[in-house]
Short mmCIF file of C-alpha atoms in Angstrom, two decimals:
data_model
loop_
_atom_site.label_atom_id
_atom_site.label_comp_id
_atom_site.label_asym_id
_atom_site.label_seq_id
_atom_site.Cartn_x
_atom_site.Cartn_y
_atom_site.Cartn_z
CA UNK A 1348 0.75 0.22 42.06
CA UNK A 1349 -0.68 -1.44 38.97
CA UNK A 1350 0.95 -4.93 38.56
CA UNK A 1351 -0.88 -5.41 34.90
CA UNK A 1352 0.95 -2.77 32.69
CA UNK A 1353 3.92 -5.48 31.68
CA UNK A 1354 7.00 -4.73 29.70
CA UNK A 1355 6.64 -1.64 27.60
CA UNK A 1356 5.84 -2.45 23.76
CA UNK A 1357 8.12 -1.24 21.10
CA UNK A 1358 7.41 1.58 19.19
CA UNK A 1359 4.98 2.44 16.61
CA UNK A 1360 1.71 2.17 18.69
CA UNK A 1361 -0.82 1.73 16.74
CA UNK A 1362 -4.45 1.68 17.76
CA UNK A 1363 -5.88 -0.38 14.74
CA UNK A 1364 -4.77 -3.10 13.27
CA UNK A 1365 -3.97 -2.97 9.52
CA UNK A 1366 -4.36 -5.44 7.02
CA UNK A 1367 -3.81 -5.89 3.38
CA UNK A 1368 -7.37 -5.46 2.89
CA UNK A 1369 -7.81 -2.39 5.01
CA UNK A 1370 -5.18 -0.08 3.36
CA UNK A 1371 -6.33 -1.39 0.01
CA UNK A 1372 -9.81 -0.29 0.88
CA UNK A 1373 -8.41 3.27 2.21
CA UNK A 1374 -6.70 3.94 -0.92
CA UNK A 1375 -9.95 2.94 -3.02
CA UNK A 1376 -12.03 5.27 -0.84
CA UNK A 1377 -9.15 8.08 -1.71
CA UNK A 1378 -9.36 7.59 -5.13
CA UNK A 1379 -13.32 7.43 -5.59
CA UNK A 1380 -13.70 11.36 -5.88
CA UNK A 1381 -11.38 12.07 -8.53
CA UNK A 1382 -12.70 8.74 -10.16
CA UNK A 1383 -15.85 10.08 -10.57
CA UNK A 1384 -14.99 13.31 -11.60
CA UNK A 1385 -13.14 11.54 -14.30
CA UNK A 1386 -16.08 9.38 -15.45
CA UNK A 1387 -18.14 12.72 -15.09
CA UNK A 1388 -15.59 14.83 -17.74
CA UNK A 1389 -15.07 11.93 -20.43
CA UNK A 1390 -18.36 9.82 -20.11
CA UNK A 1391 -18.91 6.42 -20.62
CA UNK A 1392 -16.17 4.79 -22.03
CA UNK A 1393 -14.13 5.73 -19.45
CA UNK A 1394 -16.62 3.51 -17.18
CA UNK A 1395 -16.13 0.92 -19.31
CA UNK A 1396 -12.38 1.36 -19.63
CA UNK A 1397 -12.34 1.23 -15.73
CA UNK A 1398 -14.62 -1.73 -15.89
CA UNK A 1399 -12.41 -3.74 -18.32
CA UNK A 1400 -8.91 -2.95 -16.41
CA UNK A 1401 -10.62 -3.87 -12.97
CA UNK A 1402 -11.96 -7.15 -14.04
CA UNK A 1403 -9.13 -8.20 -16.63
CA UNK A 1404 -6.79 -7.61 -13.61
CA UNK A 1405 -8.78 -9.57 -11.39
CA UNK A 1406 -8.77 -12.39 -13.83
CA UNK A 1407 -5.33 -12.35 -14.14
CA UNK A 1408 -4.74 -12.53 -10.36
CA UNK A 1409 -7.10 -15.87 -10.47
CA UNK A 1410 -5.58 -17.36 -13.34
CA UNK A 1411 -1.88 -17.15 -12.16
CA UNK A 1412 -2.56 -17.98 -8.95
CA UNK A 1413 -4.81 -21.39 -10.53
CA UNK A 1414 -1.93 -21.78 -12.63
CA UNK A 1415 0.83 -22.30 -9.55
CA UNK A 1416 -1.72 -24.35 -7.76
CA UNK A 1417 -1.95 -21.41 -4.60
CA UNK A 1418 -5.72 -20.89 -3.47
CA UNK A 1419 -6.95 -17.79 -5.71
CA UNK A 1420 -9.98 -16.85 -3.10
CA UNK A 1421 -7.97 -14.96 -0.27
CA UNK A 1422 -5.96 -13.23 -2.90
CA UNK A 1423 -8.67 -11.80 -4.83
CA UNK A 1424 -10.41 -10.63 -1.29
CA UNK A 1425 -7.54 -8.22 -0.43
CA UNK A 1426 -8.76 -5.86 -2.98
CA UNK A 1427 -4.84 -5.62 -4.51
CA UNK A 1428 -6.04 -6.67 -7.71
CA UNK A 1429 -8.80 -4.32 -7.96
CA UNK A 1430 -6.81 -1.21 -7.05
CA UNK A 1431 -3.86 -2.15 -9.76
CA UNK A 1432 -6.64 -2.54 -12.09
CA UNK A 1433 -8.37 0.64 -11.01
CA UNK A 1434 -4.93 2.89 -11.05
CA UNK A 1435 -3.98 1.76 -14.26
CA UNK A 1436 -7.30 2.58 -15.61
CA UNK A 1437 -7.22 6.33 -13.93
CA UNK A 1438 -3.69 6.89 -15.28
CA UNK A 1439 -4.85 5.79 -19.31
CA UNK A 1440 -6.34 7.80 -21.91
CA UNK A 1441 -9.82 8.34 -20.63
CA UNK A 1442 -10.87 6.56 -24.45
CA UNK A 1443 -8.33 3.92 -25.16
CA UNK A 1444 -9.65 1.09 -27.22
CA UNK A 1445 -10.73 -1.90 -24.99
CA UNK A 1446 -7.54 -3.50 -25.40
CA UNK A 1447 -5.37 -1.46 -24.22
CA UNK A 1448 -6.93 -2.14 -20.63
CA UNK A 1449 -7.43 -5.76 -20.55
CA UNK A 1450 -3.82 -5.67 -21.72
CA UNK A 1451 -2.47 -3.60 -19.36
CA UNK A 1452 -4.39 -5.15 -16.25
CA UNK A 1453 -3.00 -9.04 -17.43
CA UNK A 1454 0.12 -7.67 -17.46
CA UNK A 1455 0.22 -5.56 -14.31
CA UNK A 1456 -0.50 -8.44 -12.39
CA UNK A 1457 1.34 -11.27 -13.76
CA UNK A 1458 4.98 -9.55 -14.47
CA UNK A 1459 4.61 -6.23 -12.42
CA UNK A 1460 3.22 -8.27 -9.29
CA UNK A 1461 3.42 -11.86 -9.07
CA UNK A 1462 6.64 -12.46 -11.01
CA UNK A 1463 8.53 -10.12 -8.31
CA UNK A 1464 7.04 -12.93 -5.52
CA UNK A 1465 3.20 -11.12 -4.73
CA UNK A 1466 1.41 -8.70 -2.97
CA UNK A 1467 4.42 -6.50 -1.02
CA UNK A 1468 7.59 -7.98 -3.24
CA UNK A 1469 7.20 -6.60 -6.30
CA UNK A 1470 10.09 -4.10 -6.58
CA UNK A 1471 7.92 -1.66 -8.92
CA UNK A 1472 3.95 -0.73 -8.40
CA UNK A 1473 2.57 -2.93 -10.84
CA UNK A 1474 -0.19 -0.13 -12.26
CA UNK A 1475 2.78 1.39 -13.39
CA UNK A 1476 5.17 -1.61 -14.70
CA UNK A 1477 1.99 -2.18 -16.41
CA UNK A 1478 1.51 1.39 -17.91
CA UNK A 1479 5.25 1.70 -18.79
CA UNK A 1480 4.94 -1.63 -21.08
CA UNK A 1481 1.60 -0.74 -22.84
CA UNK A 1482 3.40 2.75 -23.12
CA UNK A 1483 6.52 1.14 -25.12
CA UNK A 1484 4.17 -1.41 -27.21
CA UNK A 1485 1.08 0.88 -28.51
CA UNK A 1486 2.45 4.69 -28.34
CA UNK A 1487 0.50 6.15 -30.68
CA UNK A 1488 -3.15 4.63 -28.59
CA UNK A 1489 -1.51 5.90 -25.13
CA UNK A 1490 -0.68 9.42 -26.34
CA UNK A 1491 -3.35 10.59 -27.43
CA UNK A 1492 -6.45 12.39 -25.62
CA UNK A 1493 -9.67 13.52 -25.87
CA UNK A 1494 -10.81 16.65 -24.82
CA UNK A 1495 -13.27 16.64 -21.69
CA UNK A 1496 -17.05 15.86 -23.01
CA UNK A 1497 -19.52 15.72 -19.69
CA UNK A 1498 -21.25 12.61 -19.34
CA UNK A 1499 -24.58 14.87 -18.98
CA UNK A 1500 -23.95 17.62 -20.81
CA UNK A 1501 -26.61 17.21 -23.62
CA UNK A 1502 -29.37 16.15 -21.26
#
């Protein structure tokens, strides 16, 4: 008999161990495909849409978390700020004025995430608190679209 198995372990069994970081990644990974596709079909200032939502909601995530004295470093290595920043940017109109993004990236992570307590409180998905409010404040900017114009199309 084999003395060394101990007291059985609870159920799930899991054979990695998952982190904050790690299922952040995964999703990012998911969602690089149809990102690209979507940069392919409306061109560049979709990129720099993407860009703009990414970084403004990174900067958000540093500032707040500056701004209640809690180290910023670990937070903005989990890669939660980056993928609120990057759905909100895949779920806007592929040409929406700067703004719009930098906007809706601040706001996604200060009132959809941090003012519901941080990463795996907040009672809503931030992207979305954060596409809801630019939704209600600029209407006419976040219904309307452009029609698919391939990045290289004309050469």
């Amino acid at each position: 008999m084999n003395d060394n198995l101990g007291s059985p372990v609870a159920a799930p069994y899991t054979t990695t161990s998952n982190n904050p970081g790690r299922i952040m990644a995964t999703v990012m990974v998911a969602l690089a495909p149809s990102t690209l596709y979507g940069f392919w079909l409306y061109g560049w200032p979709s990129i720099y849409l993407w860009l703009i939502t990414i970084a403004s909601a990174m900067l958000g995530e540093a500032f707040f978390l500056r701004a209640m004295d809690r180290q910023a470093s670990k937070a903005l290595t989990d890669g939660s700020a980056i993928l609120t920043g990057w759905l909100l940017a895949v779920s806007l109109p592929p040409w929406a004025p700067w703004w719009i993004g930098a906007f809706g990236g601040l706001f996604g992570i200060v009132l959809g995430k941090h003012v519901f307590g941080g990463l795996g409180q907040n009672l809503f998905n931030p992207a979305m608190v954060a596409r809801v409010a630019l939704l209600i404040s600029f209407p006419v900017q976040m219904t309307s679209w452009v029609g698919a114009a391939p990045l290289f199309a004309n050469g």
